[in-house]
Short mmCIF file of C-alpha atoms and ligand atoms in Angstrom, two decimals:
data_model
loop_
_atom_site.label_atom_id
_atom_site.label_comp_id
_atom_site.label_asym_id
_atom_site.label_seq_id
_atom_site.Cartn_x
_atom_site.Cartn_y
_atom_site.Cartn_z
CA UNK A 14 30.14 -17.92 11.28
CA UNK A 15 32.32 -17.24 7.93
CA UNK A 16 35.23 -19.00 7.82
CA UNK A 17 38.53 -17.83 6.59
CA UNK A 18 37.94 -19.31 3.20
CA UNK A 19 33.93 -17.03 3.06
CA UNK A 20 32.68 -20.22 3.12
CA UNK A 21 31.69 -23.19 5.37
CA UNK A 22 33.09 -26.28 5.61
CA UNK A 23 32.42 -29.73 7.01
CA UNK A 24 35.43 -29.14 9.49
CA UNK A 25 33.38 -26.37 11.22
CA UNK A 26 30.34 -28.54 12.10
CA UNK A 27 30.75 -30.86 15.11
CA UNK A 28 29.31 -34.44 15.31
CA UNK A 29 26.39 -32.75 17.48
CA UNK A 30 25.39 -31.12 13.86
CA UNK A 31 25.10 -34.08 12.23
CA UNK A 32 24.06 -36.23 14.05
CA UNK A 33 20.65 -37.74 12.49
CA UNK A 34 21.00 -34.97 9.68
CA UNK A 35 19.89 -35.81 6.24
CA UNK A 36 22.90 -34.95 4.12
CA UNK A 37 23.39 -34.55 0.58
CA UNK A 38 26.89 -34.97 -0.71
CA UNK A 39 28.21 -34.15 -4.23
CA UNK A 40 31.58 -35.94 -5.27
CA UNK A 41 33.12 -36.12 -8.01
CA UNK A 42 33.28 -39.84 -8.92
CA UNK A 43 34.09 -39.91 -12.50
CA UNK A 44 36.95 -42.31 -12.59
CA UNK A 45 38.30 -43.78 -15.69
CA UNK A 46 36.90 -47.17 -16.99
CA UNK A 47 38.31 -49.67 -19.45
CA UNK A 48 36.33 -51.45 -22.09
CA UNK A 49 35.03 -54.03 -19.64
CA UNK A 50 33.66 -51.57 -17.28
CA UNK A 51 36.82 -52.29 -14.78
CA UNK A 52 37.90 -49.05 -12.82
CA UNK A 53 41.40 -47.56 -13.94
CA UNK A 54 42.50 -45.26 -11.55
CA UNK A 55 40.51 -45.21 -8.57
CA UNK A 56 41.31 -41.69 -7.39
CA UNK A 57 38.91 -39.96 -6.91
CA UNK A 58 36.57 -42.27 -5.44
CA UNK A 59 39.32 -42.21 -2.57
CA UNK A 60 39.59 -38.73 -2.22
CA UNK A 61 36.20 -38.46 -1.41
CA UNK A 62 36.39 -41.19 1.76
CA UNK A 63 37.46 -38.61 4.16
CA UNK A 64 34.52 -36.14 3.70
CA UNK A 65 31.91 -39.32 3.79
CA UNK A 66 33.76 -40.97 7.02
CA UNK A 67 33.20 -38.15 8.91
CA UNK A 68 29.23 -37.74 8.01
CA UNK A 69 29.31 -41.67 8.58
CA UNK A 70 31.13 -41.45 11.83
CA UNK A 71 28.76 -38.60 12.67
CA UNK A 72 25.81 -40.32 12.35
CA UNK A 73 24.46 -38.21 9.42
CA UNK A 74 21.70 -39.97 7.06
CA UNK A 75 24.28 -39.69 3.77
CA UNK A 76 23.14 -39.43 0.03
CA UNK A 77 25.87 -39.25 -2.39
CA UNK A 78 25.57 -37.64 -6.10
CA UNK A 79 28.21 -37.70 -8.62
CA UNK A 80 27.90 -38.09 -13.08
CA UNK A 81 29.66 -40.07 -14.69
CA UNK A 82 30.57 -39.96 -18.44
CA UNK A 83 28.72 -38.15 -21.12
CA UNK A 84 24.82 -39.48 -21.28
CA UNK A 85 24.03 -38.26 -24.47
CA UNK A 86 19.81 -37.78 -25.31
CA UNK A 87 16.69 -35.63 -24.16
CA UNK A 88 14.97 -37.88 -22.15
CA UNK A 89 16.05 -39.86 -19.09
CA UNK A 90 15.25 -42.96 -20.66
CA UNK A 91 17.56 -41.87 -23.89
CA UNK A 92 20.02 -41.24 -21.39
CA UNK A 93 20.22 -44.23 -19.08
CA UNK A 94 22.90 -46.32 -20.37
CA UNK A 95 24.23 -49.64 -18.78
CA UNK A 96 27.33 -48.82 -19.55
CA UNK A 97 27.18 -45.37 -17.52
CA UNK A 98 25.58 -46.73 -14.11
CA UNK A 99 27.23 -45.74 -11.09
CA UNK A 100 27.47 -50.03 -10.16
CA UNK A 101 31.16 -50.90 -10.44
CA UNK A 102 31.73 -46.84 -8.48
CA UNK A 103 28.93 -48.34 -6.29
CA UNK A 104 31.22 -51.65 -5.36
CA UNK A 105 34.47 -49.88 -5.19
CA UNK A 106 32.81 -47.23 -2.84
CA UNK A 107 32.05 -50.20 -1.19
CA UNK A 108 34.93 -51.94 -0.73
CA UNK A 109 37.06 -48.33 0.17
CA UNK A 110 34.79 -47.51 2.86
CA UNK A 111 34.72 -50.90 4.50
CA UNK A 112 31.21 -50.57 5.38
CA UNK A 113 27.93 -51.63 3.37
CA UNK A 114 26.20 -49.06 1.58
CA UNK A 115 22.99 -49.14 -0.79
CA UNK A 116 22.83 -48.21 -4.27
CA UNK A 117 19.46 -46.42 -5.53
CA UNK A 118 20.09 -47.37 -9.55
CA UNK A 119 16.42 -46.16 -9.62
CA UNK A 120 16.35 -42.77 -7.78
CA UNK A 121 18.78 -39.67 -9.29
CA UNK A 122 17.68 -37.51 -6.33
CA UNK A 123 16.67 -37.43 -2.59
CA UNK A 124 12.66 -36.81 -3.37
CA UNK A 125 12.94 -39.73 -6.10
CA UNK A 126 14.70 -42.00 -2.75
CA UNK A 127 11.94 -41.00 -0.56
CA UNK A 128 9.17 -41.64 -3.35
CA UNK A 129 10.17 -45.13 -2.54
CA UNK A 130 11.69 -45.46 0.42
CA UNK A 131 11.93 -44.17 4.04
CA UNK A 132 14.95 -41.64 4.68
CA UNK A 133 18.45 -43.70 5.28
CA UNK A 134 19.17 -44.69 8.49
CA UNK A 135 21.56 -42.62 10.53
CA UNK A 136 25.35 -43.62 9.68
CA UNK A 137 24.54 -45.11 6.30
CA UNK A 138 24.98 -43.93 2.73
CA UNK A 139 23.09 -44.11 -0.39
CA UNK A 140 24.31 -43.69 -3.59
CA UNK A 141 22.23 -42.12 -6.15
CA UNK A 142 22.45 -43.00 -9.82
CA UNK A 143 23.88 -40.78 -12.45
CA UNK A 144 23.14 -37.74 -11.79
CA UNK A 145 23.15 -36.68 -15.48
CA UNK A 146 21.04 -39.17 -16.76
CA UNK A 147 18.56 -36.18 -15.60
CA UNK A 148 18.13 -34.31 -18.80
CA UNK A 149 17.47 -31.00 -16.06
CA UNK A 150 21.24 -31.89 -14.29
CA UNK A 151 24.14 -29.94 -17.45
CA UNK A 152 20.65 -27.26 -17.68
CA UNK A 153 21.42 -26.55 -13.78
CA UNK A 154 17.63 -26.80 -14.30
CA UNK A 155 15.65 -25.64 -10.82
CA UNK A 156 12.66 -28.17 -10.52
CA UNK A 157 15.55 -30.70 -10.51
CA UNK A 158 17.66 -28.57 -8.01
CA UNK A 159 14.74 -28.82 -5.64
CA UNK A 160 14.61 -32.67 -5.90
CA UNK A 161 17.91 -32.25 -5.22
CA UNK A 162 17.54 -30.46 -1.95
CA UNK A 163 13.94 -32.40 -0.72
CA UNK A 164 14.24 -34.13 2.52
CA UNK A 165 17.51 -32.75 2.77
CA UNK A 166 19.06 -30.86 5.87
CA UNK A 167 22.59 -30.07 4.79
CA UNK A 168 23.88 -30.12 0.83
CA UNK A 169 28.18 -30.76 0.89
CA UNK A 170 29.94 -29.96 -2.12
CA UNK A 171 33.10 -31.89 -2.48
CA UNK A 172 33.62 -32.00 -5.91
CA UNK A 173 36.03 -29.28 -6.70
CA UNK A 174 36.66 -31.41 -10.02
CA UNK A 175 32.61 -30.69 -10.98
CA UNK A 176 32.95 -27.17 -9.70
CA UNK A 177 33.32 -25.32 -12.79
CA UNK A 178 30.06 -26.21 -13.98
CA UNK A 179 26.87 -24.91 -13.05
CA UNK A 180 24.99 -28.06 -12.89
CA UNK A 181 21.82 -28.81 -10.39
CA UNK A 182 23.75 -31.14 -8.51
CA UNK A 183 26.71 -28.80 -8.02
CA UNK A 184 25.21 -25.56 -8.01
CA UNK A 185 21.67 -25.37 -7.98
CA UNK A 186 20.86 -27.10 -5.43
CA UNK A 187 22.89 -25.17 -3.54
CA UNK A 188 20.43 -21.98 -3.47
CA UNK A 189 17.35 -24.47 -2.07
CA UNK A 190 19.52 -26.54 0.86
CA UNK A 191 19.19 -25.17 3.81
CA UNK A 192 22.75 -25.20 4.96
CA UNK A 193 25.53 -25.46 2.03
CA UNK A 194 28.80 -26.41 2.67
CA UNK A 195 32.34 -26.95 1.37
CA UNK A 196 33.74 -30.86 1.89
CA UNK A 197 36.77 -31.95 3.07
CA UNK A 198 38.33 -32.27 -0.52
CA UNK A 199 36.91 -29.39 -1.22
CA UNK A 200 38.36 -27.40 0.80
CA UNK A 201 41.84 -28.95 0.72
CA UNK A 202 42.12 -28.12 -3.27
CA UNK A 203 40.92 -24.61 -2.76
CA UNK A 204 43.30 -23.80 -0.04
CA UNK A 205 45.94 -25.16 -1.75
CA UNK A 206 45.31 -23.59 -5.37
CA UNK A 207 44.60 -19.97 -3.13
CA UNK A 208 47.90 -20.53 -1.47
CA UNK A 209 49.49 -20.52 -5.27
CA UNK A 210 48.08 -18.03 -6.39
CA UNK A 211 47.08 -15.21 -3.86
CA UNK A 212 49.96 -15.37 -1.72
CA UNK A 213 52.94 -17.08 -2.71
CA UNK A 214 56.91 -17.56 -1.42
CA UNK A 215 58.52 -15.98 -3.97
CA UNK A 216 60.21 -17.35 -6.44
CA UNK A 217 57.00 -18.90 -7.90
CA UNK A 218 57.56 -20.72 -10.98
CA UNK A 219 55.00 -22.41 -13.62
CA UNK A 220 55.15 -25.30 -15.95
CA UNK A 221 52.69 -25.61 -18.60
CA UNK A 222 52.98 -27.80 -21.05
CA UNK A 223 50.15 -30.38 -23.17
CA UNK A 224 49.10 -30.52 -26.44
CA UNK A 225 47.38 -27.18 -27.41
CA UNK A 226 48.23 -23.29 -26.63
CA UNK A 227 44.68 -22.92 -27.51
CA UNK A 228 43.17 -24.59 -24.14
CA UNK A 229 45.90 -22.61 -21.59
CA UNK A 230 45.94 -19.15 -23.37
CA UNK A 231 43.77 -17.91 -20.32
CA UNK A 232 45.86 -19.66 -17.72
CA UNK A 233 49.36 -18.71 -18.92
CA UNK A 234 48.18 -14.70 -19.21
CA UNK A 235 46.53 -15.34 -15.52
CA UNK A 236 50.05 -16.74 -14.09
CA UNK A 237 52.02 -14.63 -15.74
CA UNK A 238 51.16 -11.82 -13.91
CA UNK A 239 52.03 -13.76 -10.95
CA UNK A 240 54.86 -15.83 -11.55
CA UNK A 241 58.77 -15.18 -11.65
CA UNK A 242 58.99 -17.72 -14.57
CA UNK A 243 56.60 -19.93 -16.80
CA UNK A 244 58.46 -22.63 -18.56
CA UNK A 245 56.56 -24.07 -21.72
CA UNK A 246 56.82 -27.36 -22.61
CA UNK A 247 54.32 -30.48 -24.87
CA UNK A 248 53.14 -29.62 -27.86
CA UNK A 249 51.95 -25.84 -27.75
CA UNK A 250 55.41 -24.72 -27.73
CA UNK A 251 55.82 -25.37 -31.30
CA UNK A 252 53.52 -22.66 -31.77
CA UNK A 253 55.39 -20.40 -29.80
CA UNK A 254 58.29 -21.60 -31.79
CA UNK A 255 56.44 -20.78 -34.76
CA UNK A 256 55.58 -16.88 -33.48
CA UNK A 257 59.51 -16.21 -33.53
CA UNK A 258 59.96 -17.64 -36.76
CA UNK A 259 61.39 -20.79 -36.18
CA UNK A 260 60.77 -23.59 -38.91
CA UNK A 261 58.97 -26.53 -36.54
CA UNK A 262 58.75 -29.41 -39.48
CA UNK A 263 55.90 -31.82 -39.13
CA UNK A 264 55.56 -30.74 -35.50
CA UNK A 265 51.91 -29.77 -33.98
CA UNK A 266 50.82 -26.27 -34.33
CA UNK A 267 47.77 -24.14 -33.98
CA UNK A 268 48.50 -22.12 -36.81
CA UNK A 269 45.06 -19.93 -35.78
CA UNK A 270 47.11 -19.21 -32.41
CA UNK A 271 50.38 -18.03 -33.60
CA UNK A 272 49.44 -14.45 -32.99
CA UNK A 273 48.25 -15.17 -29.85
CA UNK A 274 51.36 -16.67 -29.15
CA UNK A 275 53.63 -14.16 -30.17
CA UNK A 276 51.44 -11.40 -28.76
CA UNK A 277 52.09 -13.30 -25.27
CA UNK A 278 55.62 -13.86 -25.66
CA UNK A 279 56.06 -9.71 -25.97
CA UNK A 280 53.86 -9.05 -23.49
CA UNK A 281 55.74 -11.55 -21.09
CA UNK A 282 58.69 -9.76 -20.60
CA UNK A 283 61.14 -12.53 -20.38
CA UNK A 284 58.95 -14.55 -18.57
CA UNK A 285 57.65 -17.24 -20.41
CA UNK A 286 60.61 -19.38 -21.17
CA UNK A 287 60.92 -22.06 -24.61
CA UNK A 288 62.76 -25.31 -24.66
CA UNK A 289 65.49 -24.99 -26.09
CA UNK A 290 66.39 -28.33 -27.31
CA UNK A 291 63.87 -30.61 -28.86
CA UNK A 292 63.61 -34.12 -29.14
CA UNK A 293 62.26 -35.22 -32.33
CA UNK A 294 61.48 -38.80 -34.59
CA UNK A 295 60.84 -39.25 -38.06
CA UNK A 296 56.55 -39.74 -37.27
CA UNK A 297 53.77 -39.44 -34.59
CA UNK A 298 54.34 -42.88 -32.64
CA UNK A 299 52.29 -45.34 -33.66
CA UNK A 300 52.37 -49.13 -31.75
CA UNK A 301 54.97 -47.33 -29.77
CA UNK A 302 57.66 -46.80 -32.70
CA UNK A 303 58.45 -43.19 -33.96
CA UNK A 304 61.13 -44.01 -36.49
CA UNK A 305 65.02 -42.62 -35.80
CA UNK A 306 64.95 -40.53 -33.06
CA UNK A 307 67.29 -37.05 -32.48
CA UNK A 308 68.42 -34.46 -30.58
CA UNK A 309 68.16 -31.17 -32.00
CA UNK A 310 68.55 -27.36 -30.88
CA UNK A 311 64.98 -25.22 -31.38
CA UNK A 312 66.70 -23.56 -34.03
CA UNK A 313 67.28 -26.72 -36.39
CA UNK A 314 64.35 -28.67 -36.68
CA UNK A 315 64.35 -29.87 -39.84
CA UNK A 316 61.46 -30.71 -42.39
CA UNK A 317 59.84 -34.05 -42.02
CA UNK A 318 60.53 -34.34 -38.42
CA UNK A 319 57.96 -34.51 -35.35
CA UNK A 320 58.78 -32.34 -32.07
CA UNK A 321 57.77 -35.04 -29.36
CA UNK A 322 59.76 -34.00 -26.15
CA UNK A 323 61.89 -31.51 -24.46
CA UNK A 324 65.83 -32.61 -25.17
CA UNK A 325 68.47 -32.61 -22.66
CA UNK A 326 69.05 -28.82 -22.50
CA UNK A 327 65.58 -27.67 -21.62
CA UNK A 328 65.65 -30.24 -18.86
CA UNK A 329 68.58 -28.91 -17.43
CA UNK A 330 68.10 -25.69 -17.08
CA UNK A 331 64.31 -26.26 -16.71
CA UNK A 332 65.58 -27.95 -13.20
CA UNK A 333 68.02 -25.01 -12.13
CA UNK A 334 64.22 -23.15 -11.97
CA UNK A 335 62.60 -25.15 -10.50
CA UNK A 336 65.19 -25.92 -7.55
CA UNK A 337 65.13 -21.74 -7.31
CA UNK A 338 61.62 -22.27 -6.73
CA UNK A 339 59.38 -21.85 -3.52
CA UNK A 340 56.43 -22.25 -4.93
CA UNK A 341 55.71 -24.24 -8.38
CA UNK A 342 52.61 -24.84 -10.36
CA UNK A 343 52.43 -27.71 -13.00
CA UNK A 344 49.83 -28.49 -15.70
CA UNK A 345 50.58 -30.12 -18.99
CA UNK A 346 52.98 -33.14 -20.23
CA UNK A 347 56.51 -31.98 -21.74
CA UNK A 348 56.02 -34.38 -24.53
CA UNK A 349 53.91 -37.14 -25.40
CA UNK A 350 54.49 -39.50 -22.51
CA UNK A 351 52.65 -42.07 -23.51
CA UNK A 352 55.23 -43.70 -25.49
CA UNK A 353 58.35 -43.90 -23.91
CA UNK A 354 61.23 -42.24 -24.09
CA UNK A 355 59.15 -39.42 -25.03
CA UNK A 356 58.16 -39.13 -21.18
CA UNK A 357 61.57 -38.61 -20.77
CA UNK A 358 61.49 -34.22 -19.94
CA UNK A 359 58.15 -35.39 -18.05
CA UNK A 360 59.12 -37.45 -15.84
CA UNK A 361 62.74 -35.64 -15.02
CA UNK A 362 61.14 -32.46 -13.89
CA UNK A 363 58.78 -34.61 -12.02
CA UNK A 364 61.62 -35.93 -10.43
CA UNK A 365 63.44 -33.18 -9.55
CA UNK A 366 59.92 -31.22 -8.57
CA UNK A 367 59.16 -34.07 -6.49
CA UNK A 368 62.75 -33.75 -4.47
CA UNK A 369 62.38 -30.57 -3.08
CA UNK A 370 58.81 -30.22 -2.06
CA UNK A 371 56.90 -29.94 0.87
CA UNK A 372 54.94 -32.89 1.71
CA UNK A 373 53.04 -34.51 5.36
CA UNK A 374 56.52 -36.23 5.20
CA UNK A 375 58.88 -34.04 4.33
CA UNK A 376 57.90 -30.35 5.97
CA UNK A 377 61.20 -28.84 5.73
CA UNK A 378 61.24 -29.47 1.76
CA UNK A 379 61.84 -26.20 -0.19
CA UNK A 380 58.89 -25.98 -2.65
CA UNK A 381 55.30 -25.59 -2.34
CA UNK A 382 54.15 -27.53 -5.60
CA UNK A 383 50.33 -27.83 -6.96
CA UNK A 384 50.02 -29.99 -9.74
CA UNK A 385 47.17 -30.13 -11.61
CA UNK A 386 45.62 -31.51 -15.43
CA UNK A 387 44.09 -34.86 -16.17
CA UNK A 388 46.91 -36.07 -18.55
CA UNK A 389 49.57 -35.20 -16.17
CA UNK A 390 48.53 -37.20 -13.45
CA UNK A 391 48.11 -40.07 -15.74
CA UNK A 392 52.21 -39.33 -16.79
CA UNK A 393 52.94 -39.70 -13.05
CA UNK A 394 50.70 -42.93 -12.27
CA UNK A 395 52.21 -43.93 -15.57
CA UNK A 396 55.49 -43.25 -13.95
CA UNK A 397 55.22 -45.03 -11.08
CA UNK A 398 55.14 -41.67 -8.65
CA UNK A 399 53.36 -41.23 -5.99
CA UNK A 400 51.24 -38.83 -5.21
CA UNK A 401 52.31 -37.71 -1.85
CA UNK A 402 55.88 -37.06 -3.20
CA UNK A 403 54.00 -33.51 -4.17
CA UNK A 404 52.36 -31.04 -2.16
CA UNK A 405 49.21 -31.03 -3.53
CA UNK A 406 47.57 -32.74 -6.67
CA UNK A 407 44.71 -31.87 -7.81
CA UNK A 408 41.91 -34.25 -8.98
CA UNK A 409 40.11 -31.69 -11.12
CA UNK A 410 41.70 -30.91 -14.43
CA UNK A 411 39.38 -28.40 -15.76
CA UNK A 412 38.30 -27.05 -12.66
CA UNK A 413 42.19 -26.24 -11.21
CA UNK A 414 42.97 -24.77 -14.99
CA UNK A 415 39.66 -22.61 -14.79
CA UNK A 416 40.98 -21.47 -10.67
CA UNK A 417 44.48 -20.32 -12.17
CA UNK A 418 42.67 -18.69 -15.00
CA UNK A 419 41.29 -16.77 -12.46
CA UNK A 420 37.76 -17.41 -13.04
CA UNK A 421 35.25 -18.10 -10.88
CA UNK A 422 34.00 -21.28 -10.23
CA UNK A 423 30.19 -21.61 -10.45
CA UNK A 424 30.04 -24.50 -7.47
CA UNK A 425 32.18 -22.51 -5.12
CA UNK A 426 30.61 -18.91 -5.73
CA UNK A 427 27.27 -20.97 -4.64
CA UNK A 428 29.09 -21.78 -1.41
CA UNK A 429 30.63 -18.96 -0.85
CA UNK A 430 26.98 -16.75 -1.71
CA UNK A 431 25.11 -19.04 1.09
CA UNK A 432 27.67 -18.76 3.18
CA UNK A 433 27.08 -14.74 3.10
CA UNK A 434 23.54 -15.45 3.36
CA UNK A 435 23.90 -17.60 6.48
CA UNK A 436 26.25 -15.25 8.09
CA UNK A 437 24.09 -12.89 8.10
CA UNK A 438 21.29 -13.67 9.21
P1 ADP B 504 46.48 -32.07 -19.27
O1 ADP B 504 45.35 -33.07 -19.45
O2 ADP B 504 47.45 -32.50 -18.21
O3 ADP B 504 45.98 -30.67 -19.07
P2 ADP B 504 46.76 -31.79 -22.13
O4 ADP B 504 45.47 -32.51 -22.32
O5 ADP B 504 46.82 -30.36 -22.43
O6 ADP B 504 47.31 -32.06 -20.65
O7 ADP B 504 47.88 -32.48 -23.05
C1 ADP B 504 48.27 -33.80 -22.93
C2 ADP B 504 48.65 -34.40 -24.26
O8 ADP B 504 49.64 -33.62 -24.90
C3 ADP B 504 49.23 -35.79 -24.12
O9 ADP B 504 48.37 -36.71 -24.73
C4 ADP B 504 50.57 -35.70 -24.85
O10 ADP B 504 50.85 -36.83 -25.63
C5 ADP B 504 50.38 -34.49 -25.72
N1 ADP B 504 51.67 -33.92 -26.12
C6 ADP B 504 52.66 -33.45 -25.35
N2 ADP B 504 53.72 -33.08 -26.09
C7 ADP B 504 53.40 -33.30 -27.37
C8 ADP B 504 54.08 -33.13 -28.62
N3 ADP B 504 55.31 -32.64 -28.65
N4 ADP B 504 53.42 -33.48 -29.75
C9 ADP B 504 52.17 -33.98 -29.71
N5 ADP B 504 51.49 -34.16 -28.57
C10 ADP B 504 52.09 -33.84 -27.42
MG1 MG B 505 44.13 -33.59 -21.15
#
């Protein structure tokens, strides 16, 4: 059977079909480590409980995948690196699950696990090491995509955040599984990007904001064609700034993108909206100091001043859109939140965004809000917010930018193509 999203998902498979089944499961487990190896922001590695509870609880025989880092080399042996073992994602797997599991620092795939050892019992999970130490894994190379697949009965795909590459692990294997399916995260990002973008309560707003133009041209000409308003915020909107002739002092600009910018301002129709107050210092922070700090309009930035937030203004009337909104889409800092009180625009809309929407404990809010980007999630954690307080956040930067860019995402056209296949048949 195809399910409503052309694709199938763990939901639609009872305990009965798992039961005893070997199962390969992709997550995306690339949390962010400190210099002594000590797990950041644990994230992701939660995200991905609910989709390996319920092979666990099942009773399927689970094998986990997931990179980590950049392994740089040709070889596997070049590639290897202490320092990019799965170990401390091994022990806080661990310790989130509740429940001991086994990690396989020497096997990268099922048929290297089985060189060695028997298939995993039913209702326990092995973790496999790095899958891109594998020199064949960022070629999406197909001996490895078999390994991959050997000894296996089912192949889940959970990481959405991995999904927009064609890797072995995330979409190669995914033509030699027998059965390939969508996780539980999986499909909870994808139905709640889809609900943004194909059919959304009008008004539908966007925020996009970060430090370059050049990485969101694709997504701000995608939403534009499908929002009421996109409000631009961080960095790139000096540029735009810069496309109408404004003087932008020692802000940040993409001087090879001003035509691009201006070309998307005219073709907006109104739609794309500037800040238009600025808060600016006398330098780029450094040890958290930026010099005298002001309050400007767009139009009188002077020389030898730095554009680091949206002022006062901007947030204002920045909020009187988004509490119009129904639905509201959010990727990219206002300003550079790290140093405070540059997270100032930042963390008011988040505020304000956060107020109104609908969430598991607040169904009557107003707005339907999917936030998305790695450094924006870091402003909120930064923040103090919590998650929930939105209706969805995504934990794949690049992979929910590439969705509202409209592209397609390698890993989820390889679910969505077996899923054909297997329907029918
Ligand atoms: P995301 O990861 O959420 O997609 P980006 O990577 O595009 O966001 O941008 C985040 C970065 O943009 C942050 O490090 C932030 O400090 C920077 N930024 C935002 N506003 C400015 C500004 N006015 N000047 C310089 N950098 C900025
Ligand atoms: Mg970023």
């Amino acid at each position: 059977m195809i399910s409503m999203d052309s694709f199938l998902s763990l939901e639609s498979l009872t305990a009965a079909d798992l039961n005893g089944k070997a199962v390969l499961v992709r997550e995306d487990l690339n949390v962010p480590v400190n210099e002594q190896g000590k797990i950041t922001d644990d994230t992701r590695i939660r995200e991905a409980l609910p989709t390996l509870r319920h092979l666990l609880d099942a009773g399927a025989r689970v094998y986990v995948t997931a990179h980590f880092g950049r392994p740089k080399g040709d070889t596997l042996e070049a590639r290897s690196t202490d320092a990019l073992r799965l170990k401390p994602v091994a022990e806080a797997l661990e310790k989130q699950l509740g429940k001991v599991i086994t990690y396989a620092p020497n096997a990268i795939t099922p048929k290297d696990w089985l060189a060695q050892h028997p298939a995993p019992e039913p209702g326990s999970l092995v973790l496999l090491e790095n899958s891109r130490f594998h020199p064949g894994e960022e070629k999406n190379d197909t001996e490895l995509a078999r390994a991959f697949a050997e000894g296996i009965d089912i192949y889940v795909n959970d990481a959405f955040g991995a999904a927009h590459r064609a890797h072995a692990s995330t979409e190669g294997v995914a033509h030699h599984a027998p059965k390939t399916i969508a996780g539980l995260l999986m499909q909870r990002e994808l139905r709640a990007l889809a609900r943004v973008v194909n059919d959304p309560q009008m008004p539908v707003v966007a925020i996009i904001g970060g430090s370059k133009v050049s990485t969101k041209i694709g997504v701000i000409e995608n939403l534009l064609q499908k929002v009421d308003r996109l409000l631009i915020g961080g960095a790139m909107m000096f540029t735009f700034y810069k496309a109408q002739g404004l003087h932008v002092g020692d802000s940040l600009v993409e001087d090879d993108f001003i035509d691009v910018a201006a070309r998307l301002l005219e073709r907006s129709e109104g739609k794309l909206v500037l800040p238009t107050d600025v808060v600016i210092a006398e330098h780029f922070p450094k040890d958290g100091d930026a010099g005298v700090i002001e309050t400007v309009p767009a139009s009188a930035i002077p020389e030898e001043r730095i554009g680091l937030d949206i002022g006062p203004e901007t947030i204002h009337y920045y909020n009187n859109w988004i509490s119009e909104s129904r639905t509201l889409v959010w990727n990219g800092p206002m300003g550079v939140f790290e140093t405070p009180p540059f997270d100032k625009g930042t963390r008011a809309l988040a505020d304000a965004i956060a107020k109104q929407s609908v969430t598991q404990a607040k169904p009557e809010g107003k707005t339907y809000s999917v936030l998305g980007g790695g450094d924006t999630l870091a402003a909120l954690s930064q923040s103090g917010m919590d998650p929930d307080a939105f209706s969805h956040v995504s934990t794949g930067g690049g992979a929910s930018l590439e969705y509202l860019e409209g592209k397609a995402l390698p890993g989820i056209a390889a679910l969505k193509q077996q899923a054909a296949t297997a329907g029918g048949a």
